[in-house]
Coordinates of C-alpha atoms in Angstrom, one line a residue:
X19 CA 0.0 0.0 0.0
X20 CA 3.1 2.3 0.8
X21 CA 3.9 1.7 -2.9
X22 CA 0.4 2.4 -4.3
X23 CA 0.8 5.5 -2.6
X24 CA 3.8 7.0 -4.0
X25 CA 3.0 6.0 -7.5
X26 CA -1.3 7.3 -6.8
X27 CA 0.9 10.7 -6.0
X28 CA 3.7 11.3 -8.3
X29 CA 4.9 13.8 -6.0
X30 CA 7.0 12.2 -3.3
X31 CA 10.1 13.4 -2.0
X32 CA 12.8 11.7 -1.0
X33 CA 14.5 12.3 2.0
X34 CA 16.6 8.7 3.2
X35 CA 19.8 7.9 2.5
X36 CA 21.7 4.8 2.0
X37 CA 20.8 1.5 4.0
X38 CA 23.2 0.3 6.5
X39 CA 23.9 -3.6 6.9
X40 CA 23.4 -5.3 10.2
X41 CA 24.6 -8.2 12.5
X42 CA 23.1 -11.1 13.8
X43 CA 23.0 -8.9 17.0
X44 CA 21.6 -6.2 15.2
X45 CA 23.9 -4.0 15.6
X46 CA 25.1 -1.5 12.8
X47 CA 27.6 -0.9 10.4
X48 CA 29.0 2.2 9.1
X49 CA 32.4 3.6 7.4
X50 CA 34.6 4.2 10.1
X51 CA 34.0 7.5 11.6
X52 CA 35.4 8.9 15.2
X53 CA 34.0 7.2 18.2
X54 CA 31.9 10.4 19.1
X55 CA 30.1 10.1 15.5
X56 CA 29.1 6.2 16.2
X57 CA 27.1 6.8 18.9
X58 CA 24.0 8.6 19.1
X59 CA 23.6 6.8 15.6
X60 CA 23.6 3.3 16.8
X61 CA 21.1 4.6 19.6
X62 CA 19.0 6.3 17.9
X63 CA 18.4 3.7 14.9
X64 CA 17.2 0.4 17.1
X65 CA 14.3 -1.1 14.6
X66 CA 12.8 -4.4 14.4
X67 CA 14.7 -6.6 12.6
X68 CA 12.4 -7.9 10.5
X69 CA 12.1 -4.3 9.0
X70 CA 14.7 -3.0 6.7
X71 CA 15.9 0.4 7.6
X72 CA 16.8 3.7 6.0
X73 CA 18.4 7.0 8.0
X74 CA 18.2 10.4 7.4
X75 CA 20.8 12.7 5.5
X76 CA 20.6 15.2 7.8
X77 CA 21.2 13.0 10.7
X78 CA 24.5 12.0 9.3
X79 CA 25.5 15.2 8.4
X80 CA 25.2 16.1 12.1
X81 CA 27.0 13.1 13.7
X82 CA 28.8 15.3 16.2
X83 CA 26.5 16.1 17.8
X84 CA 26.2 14.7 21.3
X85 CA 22.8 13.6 23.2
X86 CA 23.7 15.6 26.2
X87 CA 24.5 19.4 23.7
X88 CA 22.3 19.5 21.0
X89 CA 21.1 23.0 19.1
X90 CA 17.9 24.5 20.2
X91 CA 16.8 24.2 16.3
X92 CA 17.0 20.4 16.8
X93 CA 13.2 19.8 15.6
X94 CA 14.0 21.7 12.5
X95 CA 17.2 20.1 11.8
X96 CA 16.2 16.7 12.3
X97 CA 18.7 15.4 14.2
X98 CA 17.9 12.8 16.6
X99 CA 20.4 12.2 19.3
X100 CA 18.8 10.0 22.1
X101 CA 19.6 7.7 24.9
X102 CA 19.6 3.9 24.2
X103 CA 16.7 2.9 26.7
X104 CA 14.7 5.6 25.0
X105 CA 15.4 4.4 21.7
X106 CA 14.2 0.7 22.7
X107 CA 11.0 2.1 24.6
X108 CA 10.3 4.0 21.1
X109 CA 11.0 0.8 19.2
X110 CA 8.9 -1.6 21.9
X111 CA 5.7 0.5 22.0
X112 CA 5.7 0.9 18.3
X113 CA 5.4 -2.8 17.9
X114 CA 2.7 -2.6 20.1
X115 CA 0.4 -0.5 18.8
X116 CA 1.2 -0.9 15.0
X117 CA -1.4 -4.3 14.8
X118 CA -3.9 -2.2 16.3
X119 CA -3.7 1.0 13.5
X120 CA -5.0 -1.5 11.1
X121 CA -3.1 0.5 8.8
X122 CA -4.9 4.0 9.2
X123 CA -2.6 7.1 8.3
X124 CA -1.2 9.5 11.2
X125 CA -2.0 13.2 10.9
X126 CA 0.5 15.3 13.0
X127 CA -0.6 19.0 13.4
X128 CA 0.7 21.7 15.2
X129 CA 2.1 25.5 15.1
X130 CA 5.2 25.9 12.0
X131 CA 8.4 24.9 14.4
X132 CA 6.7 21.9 16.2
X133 CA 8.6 19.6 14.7
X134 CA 6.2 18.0 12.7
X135 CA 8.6 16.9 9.6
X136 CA 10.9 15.7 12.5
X137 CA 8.7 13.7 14.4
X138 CA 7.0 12.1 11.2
X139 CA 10.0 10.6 9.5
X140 CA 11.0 9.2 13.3
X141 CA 7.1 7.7 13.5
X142 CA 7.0 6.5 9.6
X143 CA 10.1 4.6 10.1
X144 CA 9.5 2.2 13.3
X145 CA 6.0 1.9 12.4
X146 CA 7.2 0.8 8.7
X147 CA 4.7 3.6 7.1
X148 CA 5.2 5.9 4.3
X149 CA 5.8 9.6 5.2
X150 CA 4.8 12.8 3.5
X151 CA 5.4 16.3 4.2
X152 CA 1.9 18.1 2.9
X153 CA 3.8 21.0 2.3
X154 CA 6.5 19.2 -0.3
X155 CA 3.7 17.9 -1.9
X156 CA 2.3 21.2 -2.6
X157 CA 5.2 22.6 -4.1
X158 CA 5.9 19.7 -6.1
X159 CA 2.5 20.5 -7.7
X160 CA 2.9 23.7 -8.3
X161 CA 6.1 23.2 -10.5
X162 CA 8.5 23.0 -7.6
X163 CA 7.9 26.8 -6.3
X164 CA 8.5 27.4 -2.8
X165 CA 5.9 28.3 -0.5
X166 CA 7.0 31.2 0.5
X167 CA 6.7 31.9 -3.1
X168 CA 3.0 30.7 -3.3
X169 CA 2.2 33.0 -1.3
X170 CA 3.5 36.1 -2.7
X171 CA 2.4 34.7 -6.3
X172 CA -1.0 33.3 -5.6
X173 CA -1.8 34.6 -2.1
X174 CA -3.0 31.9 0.2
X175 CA -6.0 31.0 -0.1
X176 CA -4.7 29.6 -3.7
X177 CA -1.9 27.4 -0.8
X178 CA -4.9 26.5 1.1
X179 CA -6.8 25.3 -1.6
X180 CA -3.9 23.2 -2.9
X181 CA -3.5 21.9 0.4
X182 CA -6.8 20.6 1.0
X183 CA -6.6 18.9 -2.4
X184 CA -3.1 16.9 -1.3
X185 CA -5.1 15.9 2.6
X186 CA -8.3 14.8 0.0
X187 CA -5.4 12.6 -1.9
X188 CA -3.5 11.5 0.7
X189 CA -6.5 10.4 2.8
X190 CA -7.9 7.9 0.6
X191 CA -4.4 5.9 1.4
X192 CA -3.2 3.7 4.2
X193 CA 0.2 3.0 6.1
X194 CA 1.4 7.0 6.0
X195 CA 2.6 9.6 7.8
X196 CA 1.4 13.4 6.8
X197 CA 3.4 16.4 8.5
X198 CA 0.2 19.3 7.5
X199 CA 1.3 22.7 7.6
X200 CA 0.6 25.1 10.5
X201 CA -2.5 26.5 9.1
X202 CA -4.2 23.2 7.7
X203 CA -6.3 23.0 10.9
X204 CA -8.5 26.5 10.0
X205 CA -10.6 24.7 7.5
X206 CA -13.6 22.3 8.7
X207 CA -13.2 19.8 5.8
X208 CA -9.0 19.3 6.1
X209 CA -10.7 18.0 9.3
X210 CA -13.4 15.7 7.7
X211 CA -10.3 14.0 5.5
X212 CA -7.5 13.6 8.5
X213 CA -10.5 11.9 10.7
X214 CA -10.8 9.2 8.1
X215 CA -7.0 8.8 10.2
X216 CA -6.0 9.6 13.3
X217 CA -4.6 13.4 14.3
X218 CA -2.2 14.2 16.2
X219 CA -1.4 17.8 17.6
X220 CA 2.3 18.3 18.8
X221 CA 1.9 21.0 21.7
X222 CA 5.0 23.4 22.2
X223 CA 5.2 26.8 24.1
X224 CA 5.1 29.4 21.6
X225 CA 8.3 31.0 23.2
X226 CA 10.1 27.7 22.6
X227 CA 8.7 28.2 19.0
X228 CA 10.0 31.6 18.6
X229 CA 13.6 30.4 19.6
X230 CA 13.5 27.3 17.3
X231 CA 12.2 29.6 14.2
X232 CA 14.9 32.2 14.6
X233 CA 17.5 29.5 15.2
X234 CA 16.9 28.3 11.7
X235 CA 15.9 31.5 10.1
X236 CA 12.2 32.9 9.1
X237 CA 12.8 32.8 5.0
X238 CA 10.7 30.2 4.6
X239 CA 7.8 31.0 7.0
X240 CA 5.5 33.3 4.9
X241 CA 3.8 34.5 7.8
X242 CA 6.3 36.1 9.7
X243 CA 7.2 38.6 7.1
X244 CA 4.8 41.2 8.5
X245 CA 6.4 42.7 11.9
X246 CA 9.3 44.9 12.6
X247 CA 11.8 44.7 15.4
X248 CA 13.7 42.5 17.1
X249 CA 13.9 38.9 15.7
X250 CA 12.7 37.1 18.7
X251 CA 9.8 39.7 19.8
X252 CA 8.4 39.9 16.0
X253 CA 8.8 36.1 15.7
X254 CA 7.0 35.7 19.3
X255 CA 4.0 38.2 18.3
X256 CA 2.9 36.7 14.7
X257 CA 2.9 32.9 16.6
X258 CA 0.7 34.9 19.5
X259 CA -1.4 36.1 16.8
X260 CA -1.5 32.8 15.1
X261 CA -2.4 30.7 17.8
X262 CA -5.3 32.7 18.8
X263 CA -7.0 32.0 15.5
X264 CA -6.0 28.0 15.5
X265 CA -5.7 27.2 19.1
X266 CA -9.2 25.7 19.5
X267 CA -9.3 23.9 16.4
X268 CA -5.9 22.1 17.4
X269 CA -8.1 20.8 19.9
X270 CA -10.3 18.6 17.2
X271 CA -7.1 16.2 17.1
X272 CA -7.9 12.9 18.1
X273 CA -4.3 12.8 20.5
X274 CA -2.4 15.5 21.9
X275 CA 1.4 15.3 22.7
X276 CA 2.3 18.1 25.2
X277 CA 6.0 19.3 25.1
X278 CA 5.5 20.5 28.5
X279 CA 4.3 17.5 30.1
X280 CA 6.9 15.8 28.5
X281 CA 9.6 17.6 30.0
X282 CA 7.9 17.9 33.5
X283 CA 7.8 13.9 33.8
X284 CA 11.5 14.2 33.1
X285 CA 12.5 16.7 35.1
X286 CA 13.6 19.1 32.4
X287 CA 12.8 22.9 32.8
X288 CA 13.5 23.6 29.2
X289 CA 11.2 21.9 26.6
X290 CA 13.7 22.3 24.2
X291 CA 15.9 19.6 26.2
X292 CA 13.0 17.0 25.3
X293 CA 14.8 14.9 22.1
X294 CA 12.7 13.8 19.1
X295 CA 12.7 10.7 20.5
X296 CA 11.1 11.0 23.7
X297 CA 8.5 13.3 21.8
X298 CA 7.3 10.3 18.8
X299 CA 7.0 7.7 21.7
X300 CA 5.0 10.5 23.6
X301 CA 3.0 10.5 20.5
X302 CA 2.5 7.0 20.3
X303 CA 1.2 6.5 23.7
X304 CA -1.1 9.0 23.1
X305 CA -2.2 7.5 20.2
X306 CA -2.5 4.4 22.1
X307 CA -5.0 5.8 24.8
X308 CA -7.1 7.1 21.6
X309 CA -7.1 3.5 20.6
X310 CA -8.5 2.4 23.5
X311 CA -11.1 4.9 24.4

């Protein structure tokens, strides 16, 4: 079904890079590299064996990085670093709920910054799903332009529109993970398609948001290009203003994954301390309870 989907869409983007070989113990192989690049990799890629597995570029790129000092921008990067118990819990409680998703897509929704992207290609790849990023897919049909250049050719209710064509697509499919962009939530019927699924809204303080955004730069965030000032305060006021017109409908998600909670059961004080990890196992237990309701 993963394959009927890609070839339905035409429009896929690829975003894996080349598969490693394993042991008999499972362990992985890679070219040698310094001891400091082996390890958050081998942690943060335990999968069922039975599944073959695939590991994103930009986690190799950013090897360095250690679990204990990673950027503030890791969500957008999409770099992973995580302990090893946390990587087995992820990989454990995937294969328990996976049977019971009878192969209904996951919806993640949230504010631009939540990690959505991130989170998605962690979730698509223990759960053996396909994953799409809704905004990709809108580009790719509108030749390849940029969304921030949607907008400032076609305004956005033309986005929108095409947006709401690519949820009506992809909802007809099974076995995928869709990151939706910010704004997807504002219109009733994205809603009727992503409940043929199960939605998930990724909950993060807006002033973690603002720091994340400006780590990473606001060139591509279309709605942001409206205040003047300081980085930080402009960034934080637009996300204010945005979050007062989606806030309750982020509430029509079937599961909500709470950064804060998150990092109050483990004794963080920054949610930005909370790795991708810990967040997509978050999400699965949430889903989880939604199962069982």
């Amino acid at each position: 079904m993963a394959a009927k989907a890609s070839q339905c869409l035409q429009f896929s983007v690829s975003f894996t890079s080349e598969r490693t070989a394993r042991k008999k113990d499972f362990s992985l192989q890679f070219p040698p590299r310094s001891k400091e690049e082996r390890f958050p990799v081998l942690i943060s890629c335990s999968l069922h064996p039975r599944k073959s597995a695939t590991y994103h570029r930009s986690v190799a790129q950013k090897l360095s990085c250690s679990p204990q000092n990673y950027e503030v921008s890791v969500l957008e990067s999409g770099t992973c670093p995580a302990s090893f118990d946390e990587a087995v819990f992820l990989k454990n409680k995937s294969e328990e709920i996976e049977p019971y998703l009878n192969g209904r897509c996951i919806y993640l929704v949230g504010m631009m910054g939540s990690g959505k992207t991130t989170i998605g290609k962690i979730l698509s790849e223990v759960l053996g799903y396909s994953f799409f990023d809704s905004d990709r897919l809108i580009e790719k049909s509108v030749g390849g332009t940029a969304v921030s250049d949607i907008f400032k050719l076609h305004g956005e209710r033309f986005f929108r529109d095409n947006e709401t064509e690519v949820l009506h697509k992809l909802s007809s499919m099974q076995r995928l993970v869709v990151s939706t962009g910010g704004g997807a939530v504002v219109r009733p019927i994205n809603w009727r398609h992503m409940q043929k699924g199960i939605s998930v809204w990724l909950d993060v303080p807006l002033e973690a948001l603002a720091r994340r955004i400006i780590a990473v730069g606001t060139g591509s965030r279309p709605l942001l290009h409206c205040e003047s000032g300081d980085a930080y305060t402009k960034t934080f006021k637009r996300l204010c203003t945005l979050w007062e017109d989606r806030s309750e409908a982020y509430n029509n998600a079937s599961a909500r994954v709470s950064l804060e909670d998150i990092a109050a059961k483990l004794g963080y004080k920054d949610v930005c301390n909370v790795t991708p990890t810990a967040i997509a196992t978050e999400a699965l237990v949430q889903i989880e309870y939604f199962l069982k309701k």
